[in-house]
PDB file of C-alpha atoms and ligand atoms in Angstrom:
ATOM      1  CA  UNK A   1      19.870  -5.075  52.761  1.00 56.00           C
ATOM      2  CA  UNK A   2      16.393  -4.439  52.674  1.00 83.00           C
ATOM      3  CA  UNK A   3      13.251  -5.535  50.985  1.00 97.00           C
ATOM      4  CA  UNK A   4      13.962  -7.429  47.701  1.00 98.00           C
ATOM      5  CA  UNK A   5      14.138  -5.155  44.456  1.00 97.00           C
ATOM      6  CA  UNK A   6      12.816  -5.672  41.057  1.00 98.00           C
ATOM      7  CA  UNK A   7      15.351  -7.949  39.473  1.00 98.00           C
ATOM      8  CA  UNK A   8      15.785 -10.121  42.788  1.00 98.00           C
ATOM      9  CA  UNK A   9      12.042 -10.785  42.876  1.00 98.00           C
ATOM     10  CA  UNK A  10      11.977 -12.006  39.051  1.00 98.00           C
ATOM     11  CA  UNK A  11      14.891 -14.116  39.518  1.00 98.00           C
ATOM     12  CA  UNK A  12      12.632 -15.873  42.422  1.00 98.00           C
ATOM     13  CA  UNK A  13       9.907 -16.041  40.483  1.00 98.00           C
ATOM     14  CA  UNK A  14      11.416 -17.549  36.812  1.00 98.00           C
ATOM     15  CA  UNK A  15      14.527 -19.147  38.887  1.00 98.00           C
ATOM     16  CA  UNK A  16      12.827 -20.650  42.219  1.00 98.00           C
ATOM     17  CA  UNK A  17      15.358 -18.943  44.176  1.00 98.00           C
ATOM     18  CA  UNK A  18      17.291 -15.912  44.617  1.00 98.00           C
ATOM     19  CA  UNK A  19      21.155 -15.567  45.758  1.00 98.00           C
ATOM     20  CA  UNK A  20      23.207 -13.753  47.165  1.00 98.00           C
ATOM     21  CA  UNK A  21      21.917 -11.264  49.995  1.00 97.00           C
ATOM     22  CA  UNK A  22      23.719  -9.921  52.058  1.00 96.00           C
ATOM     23  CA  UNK A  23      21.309 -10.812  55.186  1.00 97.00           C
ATOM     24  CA  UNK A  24      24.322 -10.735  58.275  1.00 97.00           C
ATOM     25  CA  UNK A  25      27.927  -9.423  58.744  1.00 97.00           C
ATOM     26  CA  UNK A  26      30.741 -11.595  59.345  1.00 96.00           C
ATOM     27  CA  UNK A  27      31.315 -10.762  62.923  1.00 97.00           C
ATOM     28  CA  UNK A  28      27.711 -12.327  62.870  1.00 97.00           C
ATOM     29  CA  UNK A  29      28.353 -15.337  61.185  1.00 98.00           C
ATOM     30  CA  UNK A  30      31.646 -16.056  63.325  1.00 98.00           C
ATOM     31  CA  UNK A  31      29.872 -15.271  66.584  1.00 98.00           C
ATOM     32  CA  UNK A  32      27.374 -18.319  64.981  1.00 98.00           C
ATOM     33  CA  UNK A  33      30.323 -20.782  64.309  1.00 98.00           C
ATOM     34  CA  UNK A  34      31.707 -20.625  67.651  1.00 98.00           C
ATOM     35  CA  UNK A  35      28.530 -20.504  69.530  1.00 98.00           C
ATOM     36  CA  UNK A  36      28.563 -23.974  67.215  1.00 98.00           C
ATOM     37  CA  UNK A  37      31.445 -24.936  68.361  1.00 98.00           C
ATOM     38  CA  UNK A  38      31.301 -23.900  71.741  1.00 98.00           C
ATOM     39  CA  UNK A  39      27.615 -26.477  72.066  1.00 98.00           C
ATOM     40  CA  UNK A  40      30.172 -29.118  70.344  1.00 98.00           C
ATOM     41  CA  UNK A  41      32.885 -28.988  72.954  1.00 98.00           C
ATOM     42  CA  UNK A  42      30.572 -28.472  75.938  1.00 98.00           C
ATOM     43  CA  UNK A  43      27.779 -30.835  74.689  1.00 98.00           C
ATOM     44  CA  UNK A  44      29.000 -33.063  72.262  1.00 96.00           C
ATOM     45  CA  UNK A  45      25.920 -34.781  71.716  1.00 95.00           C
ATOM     46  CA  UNK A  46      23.589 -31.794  71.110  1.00 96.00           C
ATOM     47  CA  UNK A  47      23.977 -30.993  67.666  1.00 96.00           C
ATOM     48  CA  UNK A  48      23.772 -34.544  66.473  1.00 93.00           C
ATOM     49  CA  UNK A  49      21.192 -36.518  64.660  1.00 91.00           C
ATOM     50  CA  UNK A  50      18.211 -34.477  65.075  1.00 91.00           C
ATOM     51  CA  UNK A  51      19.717 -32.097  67.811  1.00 95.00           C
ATOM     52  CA  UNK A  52      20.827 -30.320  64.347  1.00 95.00           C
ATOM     53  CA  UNK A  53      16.968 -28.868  64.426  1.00 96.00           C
ATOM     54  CA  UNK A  54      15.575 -26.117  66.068  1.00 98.00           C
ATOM     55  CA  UNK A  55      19.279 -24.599  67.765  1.00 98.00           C
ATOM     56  CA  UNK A  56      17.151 -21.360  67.383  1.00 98.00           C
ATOM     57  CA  UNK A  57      15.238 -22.762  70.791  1.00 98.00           C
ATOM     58  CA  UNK A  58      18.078 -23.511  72.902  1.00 98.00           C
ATOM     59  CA  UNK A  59      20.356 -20.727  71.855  1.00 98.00           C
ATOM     60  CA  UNK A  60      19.622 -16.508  71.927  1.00 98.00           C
ATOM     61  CA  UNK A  61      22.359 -16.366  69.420  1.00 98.00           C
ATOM     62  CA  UNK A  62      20.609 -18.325  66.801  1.00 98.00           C
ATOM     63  CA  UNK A  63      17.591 -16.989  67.711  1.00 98.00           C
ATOM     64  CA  UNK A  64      18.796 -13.664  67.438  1.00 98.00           C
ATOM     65  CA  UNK A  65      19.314 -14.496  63.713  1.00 98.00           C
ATOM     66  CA  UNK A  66      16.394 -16.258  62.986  1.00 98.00           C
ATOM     67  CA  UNK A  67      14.406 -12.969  63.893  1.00 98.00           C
ATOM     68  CA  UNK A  68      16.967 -10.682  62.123  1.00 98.00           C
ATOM     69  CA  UNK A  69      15.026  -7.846  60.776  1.00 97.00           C
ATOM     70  CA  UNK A  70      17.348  -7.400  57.386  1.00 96.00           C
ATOM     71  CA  UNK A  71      16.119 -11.197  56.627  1.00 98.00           C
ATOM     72  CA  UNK A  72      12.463 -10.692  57.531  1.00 98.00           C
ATOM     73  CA  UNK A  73      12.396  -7.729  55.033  1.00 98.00           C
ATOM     74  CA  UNK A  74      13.787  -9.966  52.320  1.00 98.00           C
ATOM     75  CA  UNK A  75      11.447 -12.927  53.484  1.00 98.00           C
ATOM     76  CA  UNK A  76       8.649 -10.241  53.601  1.00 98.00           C
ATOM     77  CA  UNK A  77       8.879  -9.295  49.663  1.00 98.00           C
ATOM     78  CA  UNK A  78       8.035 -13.013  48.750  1.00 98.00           C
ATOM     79  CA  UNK A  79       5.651 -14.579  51.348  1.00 98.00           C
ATOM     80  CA  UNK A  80       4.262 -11.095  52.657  1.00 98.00           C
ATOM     81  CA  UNK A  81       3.979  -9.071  55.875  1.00 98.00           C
ATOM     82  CA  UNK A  82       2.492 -11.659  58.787  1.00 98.00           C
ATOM     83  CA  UNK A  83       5.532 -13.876  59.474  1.00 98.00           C
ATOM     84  CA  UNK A  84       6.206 -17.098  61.638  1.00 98.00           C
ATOM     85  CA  UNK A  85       9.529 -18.921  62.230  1.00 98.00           C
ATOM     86  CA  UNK A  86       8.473 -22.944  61.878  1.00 96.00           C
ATOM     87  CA  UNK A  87      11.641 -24.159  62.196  1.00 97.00           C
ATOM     88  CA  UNK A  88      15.912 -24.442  61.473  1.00 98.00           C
ATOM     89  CA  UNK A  89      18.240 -26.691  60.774  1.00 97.00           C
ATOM     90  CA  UNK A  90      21.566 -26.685  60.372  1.00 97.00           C
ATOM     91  CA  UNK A  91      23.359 -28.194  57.583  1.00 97.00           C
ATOM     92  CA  UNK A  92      27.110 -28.883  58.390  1.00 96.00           C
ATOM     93  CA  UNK A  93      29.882 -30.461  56.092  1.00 96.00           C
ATOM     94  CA  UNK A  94      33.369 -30.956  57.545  1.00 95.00           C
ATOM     95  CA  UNK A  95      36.149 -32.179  55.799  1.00 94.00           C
ATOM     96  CA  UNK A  96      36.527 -35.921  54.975  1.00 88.00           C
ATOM     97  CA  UNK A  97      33.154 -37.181  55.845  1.00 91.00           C
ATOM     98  CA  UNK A  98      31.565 -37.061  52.853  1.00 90.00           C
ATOM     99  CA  UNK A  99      28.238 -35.274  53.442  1.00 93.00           C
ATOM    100  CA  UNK A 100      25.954 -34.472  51.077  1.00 92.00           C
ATOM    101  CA  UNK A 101      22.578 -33.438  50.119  1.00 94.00           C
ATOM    102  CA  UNK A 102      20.528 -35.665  47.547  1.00 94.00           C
ATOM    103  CA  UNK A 103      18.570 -33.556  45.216  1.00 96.00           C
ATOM    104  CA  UNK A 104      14.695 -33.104  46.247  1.00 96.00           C
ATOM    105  CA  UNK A 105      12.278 -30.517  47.319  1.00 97.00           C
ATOM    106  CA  UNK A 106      11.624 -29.163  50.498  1.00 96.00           C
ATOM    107  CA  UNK A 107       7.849 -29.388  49.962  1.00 96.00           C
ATOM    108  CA  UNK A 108       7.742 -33.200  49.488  1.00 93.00           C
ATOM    109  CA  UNK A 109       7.670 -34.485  52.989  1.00 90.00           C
ATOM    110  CA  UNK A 110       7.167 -31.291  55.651  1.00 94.00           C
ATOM    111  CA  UNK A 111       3.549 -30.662  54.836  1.00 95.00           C
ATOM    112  CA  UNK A 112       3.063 -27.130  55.274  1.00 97.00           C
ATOM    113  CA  UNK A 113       0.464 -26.041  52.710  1.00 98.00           C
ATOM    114  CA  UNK A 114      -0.261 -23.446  51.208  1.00 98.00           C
ATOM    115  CA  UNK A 115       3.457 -23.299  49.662  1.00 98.00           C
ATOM    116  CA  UNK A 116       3.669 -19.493  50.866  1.00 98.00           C
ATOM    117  CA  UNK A 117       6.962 -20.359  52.622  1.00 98.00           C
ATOM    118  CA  UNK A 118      10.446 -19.524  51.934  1.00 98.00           C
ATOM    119  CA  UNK A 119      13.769 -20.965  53.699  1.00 98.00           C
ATOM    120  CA  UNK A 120      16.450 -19.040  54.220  1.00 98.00           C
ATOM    121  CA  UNK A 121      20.185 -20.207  53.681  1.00 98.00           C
ATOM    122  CA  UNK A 122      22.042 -18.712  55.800  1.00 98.00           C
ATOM    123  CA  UNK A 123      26.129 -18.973  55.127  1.00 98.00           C
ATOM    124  CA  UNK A 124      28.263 -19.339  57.984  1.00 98.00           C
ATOM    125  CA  UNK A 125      31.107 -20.133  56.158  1.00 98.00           C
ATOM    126  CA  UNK A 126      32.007 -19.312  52.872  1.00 98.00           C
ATOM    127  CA  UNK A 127      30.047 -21.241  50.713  1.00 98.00           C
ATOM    128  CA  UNK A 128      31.453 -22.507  47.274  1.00 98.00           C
ATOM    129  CA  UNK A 129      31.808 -25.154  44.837  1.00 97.00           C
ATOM    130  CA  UNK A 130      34.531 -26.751  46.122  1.00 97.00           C
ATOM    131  CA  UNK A 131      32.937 -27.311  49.559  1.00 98.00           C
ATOM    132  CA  UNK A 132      29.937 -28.294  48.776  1.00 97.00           C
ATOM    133  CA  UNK A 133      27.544 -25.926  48.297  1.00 98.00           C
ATOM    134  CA  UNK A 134      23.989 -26.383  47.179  1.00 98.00           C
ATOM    135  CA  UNK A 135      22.978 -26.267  43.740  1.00 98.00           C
ATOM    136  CA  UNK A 136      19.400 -25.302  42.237  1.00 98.00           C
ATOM    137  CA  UNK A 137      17.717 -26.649  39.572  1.00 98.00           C
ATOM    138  CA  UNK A 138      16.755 -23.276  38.066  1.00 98.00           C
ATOM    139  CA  UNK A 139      12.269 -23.500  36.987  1.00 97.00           C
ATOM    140  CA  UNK A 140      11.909 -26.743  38.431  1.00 97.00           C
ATOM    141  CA  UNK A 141       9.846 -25.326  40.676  1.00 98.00           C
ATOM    142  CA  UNK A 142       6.868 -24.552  38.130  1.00 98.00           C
ATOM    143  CA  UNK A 143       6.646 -27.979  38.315  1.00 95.00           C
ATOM    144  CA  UNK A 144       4.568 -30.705  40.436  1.00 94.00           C
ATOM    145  CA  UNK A 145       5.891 -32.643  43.450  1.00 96.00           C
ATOM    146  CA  UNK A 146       8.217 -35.315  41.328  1.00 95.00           C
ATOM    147  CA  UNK A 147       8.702 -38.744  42.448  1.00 93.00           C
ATOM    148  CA  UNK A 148      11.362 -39.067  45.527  1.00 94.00           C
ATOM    149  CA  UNK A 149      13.282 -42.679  45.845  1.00 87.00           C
ATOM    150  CA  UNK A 150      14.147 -43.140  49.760  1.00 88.00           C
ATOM    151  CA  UNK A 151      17.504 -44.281  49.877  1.00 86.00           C
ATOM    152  CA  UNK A 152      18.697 -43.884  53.305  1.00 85.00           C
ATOM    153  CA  UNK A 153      21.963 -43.907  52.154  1.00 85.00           C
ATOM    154  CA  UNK A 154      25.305 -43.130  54.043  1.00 87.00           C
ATOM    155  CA  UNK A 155      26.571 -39.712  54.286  1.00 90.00           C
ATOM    156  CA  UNK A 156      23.114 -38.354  53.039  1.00 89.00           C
ATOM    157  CA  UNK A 157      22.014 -35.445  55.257  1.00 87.00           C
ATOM    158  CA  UNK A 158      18.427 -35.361  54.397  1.00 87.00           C
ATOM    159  CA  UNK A 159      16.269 -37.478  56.666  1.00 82.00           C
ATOM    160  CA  UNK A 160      15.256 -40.351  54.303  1.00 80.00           C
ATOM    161  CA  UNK A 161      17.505 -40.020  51.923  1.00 86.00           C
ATOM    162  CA  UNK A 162      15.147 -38.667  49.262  1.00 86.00           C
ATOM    163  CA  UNK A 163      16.187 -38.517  46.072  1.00 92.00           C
ATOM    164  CA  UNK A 164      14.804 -37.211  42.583  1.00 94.00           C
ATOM    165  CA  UNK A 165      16.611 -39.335  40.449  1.00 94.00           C
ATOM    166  CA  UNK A 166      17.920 -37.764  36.614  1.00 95.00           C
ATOM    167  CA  UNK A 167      18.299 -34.094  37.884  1.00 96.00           C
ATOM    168  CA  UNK A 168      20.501 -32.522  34.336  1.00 96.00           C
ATOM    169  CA  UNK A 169      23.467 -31.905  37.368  1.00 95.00           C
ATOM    170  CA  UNK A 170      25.719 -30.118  34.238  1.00 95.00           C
ATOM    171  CA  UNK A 171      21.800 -27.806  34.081  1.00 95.00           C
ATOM    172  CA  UNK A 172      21.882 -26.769  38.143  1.00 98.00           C
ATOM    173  CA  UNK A 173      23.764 -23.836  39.093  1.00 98.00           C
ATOM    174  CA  UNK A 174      25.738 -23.396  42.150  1.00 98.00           C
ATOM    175  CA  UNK A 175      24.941 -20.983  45.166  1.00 98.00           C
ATOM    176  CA  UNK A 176      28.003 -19.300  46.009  1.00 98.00           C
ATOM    177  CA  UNK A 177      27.945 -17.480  48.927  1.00 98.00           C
ATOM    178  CA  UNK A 178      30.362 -15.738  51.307  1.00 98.00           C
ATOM    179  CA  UNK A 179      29.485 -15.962  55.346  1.00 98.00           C
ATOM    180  CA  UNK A 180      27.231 -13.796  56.262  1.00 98.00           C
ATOM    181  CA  UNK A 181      25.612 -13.996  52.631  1.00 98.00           C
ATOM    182  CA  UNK A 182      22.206 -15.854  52.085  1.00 98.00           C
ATOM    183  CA  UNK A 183      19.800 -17.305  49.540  1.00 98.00           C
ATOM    184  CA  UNK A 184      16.133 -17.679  49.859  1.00 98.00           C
ATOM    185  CA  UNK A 185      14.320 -20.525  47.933  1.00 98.00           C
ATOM    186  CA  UNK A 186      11.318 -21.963  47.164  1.00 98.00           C
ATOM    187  CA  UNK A 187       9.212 -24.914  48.688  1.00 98.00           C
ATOM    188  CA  UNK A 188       9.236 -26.551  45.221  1.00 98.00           C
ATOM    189  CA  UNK A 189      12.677 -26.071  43.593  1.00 98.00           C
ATOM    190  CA  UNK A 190      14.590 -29.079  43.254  1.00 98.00           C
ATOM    191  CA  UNK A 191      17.865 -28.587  44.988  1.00 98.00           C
ATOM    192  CA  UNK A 192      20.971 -30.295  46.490  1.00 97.00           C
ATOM    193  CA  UNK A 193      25.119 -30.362  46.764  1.00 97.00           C
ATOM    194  CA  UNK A 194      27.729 -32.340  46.654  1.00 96.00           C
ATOM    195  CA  UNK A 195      30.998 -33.371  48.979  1.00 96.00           C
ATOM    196  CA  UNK A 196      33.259 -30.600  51.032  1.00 97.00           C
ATOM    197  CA  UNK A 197      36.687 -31.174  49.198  1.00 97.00           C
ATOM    198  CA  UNK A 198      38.104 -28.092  51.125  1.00 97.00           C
ATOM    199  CA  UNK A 199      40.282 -28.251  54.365  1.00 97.00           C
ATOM    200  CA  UNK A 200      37.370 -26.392  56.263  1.00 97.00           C
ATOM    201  CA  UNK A 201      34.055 -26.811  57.522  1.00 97.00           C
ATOM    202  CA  UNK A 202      30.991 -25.481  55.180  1.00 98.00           C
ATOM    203  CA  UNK A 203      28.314 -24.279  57.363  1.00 98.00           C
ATOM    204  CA  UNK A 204      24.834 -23.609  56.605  1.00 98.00           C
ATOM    205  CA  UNK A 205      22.319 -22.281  59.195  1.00 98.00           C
ATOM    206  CA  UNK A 206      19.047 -22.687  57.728  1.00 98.00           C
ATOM    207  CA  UNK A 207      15.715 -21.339  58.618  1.00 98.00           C
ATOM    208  CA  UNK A 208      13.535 -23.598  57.042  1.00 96.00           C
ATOM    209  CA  UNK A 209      11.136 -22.497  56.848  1.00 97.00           C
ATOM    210  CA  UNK A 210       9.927 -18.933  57.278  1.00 98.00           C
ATOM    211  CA  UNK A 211       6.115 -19.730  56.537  1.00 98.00           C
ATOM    212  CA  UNK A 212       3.217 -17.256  56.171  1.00 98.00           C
ATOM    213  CA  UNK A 213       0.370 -17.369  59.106  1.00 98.00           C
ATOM    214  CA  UNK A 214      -2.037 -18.557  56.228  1.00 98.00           C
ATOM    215  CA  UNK A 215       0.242 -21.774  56.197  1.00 98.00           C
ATOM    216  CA  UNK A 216      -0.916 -24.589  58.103  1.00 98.00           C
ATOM    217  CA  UNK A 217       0.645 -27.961  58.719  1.00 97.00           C
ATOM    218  CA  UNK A 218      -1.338 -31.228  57.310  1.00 97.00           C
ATOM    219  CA  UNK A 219       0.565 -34.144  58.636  1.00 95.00           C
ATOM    220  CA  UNK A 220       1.025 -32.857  62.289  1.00 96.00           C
ATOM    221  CA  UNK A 221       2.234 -30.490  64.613  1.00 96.00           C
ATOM    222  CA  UNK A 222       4.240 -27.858  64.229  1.00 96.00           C
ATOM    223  CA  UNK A 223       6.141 -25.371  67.153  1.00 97.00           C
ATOM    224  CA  UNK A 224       6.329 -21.616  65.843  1.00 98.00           C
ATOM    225  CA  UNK A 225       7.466 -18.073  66.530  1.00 98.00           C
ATOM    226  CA  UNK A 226       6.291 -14.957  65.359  1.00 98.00           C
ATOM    227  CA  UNK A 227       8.971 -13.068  63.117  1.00 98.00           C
ATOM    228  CA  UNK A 228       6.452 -10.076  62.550  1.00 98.00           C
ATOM    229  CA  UNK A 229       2.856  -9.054  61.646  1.00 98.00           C
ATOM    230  CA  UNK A 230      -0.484 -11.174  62.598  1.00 98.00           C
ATOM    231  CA  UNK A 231      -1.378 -14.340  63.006  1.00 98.00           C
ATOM    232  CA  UNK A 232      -5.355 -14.593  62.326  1.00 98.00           C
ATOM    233  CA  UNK A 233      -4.993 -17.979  61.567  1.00 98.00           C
ATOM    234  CA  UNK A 234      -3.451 -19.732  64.578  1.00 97.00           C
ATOM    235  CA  UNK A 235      -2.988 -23.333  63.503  1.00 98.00           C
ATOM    236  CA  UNK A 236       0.080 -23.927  65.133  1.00 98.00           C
ATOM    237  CA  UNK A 237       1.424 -23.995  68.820  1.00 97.00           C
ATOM    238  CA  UNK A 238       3.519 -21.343  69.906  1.00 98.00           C
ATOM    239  CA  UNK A 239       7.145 -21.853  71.994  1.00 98.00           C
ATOM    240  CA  UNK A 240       9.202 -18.910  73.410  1.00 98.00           C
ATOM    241  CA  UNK A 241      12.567 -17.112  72.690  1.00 98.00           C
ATOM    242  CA  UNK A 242      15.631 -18.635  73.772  1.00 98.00           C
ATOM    243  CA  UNK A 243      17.285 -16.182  76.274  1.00 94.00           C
ATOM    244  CA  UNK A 244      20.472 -17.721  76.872  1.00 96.00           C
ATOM    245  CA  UNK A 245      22.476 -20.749  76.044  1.00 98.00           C
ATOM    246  CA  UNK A 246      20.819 -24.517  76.972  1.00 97.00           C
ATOM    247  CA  UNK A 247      18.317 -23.246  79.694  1.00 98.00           C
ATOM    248  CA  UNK A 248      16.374 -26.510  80.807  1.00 97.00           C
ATOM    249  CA  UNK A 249      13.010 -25.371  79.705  1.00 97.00           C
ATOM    250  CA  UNK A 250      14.332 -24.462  76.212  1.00 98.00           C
ATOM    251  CA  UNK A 251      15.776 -28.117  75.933  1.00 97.00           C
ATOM    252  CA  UNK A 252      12.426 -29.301  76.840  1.00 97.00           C
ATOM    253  CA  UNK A 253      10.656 -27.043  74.180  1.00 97.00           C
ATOM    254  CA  UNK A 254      13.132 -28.260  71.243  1.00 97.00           C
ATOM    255  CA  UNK A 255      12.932 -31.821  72.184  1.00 97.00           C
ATOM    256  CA  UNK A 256       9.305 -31.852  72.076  1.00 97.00           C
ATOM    257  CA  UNK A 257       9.400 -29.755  68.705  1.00 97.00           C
ATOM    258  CA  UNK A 258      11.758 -32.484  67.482  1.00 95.00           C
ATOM    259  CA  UNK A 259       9.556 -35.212  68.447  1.00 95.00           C
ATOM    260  CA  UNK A 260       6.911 -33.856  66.668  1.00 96.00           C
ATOM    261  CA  UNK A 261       9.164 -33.236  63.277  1.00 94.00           C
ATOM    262  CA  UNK A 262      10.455 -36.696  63.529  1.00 91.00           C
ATOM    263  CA  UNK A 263       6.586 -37.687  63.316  1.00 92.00           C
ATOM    264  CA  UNK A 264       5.564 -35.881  60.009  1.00 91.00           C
ATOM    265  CA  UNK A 265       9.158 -36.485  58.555  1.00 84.00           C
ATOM    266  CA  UNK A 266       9.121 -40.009  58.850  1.00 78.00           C
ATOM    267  CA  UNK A 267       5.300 -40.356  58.165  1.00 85.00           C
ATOM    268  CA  UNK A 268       4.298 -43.659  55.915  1.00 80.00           C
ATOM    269  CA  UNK A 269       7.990 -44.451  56.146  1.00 79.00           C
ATOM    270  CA  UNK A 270       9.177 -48.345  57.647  1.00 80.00           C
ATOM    271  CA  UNK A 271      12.646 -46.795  58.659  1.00 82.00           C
ATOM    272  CA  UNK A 272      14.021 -44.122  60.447  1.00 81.00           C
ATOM    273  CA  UNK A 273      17.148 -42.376  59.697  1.00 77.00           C
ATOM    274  CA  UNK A 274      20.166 -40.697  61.350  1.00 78.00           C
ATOM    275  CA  UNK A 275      18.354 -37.386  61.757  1.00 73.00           C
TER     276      UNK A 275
HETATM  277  O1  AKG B   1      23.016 -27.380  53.051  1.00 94.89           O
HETATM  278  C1  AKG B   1      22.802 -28.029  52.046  1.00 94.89           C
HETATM  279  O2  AKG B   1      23.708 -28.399  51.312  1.00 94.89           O
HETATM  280  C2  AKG B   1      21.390 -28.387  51.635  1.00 94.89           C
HETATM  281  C3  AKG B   1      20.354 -27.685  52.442  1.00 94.89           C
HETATM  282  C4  AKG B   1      18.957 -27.887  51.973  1.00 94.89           C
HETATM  283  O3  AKG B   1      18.640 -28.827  51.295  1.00 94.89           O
HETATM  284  C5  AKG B   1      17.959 -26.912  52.339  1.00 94.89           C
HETATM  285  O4  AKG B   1      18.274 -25.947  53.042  1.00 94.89           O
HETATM  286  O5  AKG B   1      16.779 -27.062  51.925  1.00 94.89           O
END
């Protein structure tokens, strides 16, 4: 895989998002899910709630990823050539515990502006309809921020619960991916997915977002890395590269990072959710 050709870059632009690339191979995306699962038996605690952010901090392995140069040539083609890493996430449905994603857009609640960002979805596991996996509302992001209800609702694995309400579901297509494949939307495109009704986990690790340098953060503070080229701008704070697993100073680094993400996520809101 390398930068993103002709077709790909139209299907971003009239589409909101493009799907699949093949961004890792699947040694790589098994070496992620046991490095997962490995934090999970050793830690049980660390990749709950919002320990599911920023696992690129404590962790070379994710980190290794999140600066993968096949990625950062596809990420390149749509927000251009001077690259920071503002954050990941990772988005994991096992079977029978009905998680799922409302539909909404990124954009509505992270406040990086301008929207020259991109997140990268990175499958772990296979990725398909019957697990759960996330479906786009194809143009909706030619349109303005819409209305989000905040639900808060159980099983929900966005923050708030955010919800645009009367998305044409039988209208969105699904993003089927195999591990190792990825998709890369946009800031705007109205997106979600539904329950894992497979014996397996469905595992997303999600760099959300790749931003440009030019993007700066209007509701607080944000902890970045550069992926590649300049950054003239410098609005943000800067936090090394994880070396190994859980060193102490890492832990620090992505706690504080996740303090300050709790603070713009749950800006103007009364409650607080799970993550
Ligand atoms: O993993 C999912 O199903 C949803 C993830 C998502 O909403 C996102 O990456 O922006």
């Amino acid at each position: 895989m390398t930068y993103l050709n002709s077709n790909q870059l139209k299907q971003y632009q009239d589409d909101g998002y493009v799907a699949p690339i093949n961004a890792i191979n699947k040694d790589e995306a098994n070496e992620i899910r046991k490095e997962i699962e490995f934090i999970e038996n050793k830690w049980p605690d660390e990749l709950k709630g919002s320990g599911r952010n920023y696992v690129h901090l404590i962790s070379s392995i994710f980190d290794k990823i999140a600066h993968n140069n096949n990625i950062l040539n596809a990420v390149e083609s749509l927000i251009g050539k001077n690259i920071l890493i503002c954050g990941t996430t990772l988005f994991i449905k096992n079977p029978n515990e009905k998680g799922y994603v409302s539909f909404h857009q990124d954009a509505k609640y992270i406040g990086l502006e301008p929207y020259n960002w991109v997140t990268a979805w990175i499958a772990v596991t296979d990725s398909n309809e019957n697990n759960g996996c996330m479906r786009m509302w194809s143009g909706s992001h030619k349109e303005k921020l819409k209305h989000h209800n905040q639900k808060f609702d159980k099983g929900n694995l966005l923050t708030r619960g955010q919800t645009v309400e009367n998305v044409p579901v039988e209208k969105t297509k699904p993003v089927v991916l195999k591990a190792g494949q990825m998709s890369l939307h946009h800031p705007k495109i109205v997106h979600g997915s539904g329950l894992n009704l497979s014996k397996d986990r469905r595992i997303g690790f999600v760099i959300q977002s790749y931003i440009g340098s030019d993007v700066n953060q209007v509701l607080g503070k944000m902890y970045v890395q550069k992926a590649r080229g300049e950054d003239k701008f410098k609005y943000h704070e800067y936090v090394p590269r994880a070396k190994k697993l859980m060193d102490d100073n890492d832990i620090e680094n992505r706690n504080k990072a996740n303090e300050e993400l709790n603070k713009i996520f749950y800006r103007g809101s009364k409650k607080i959710g799970e993550y």
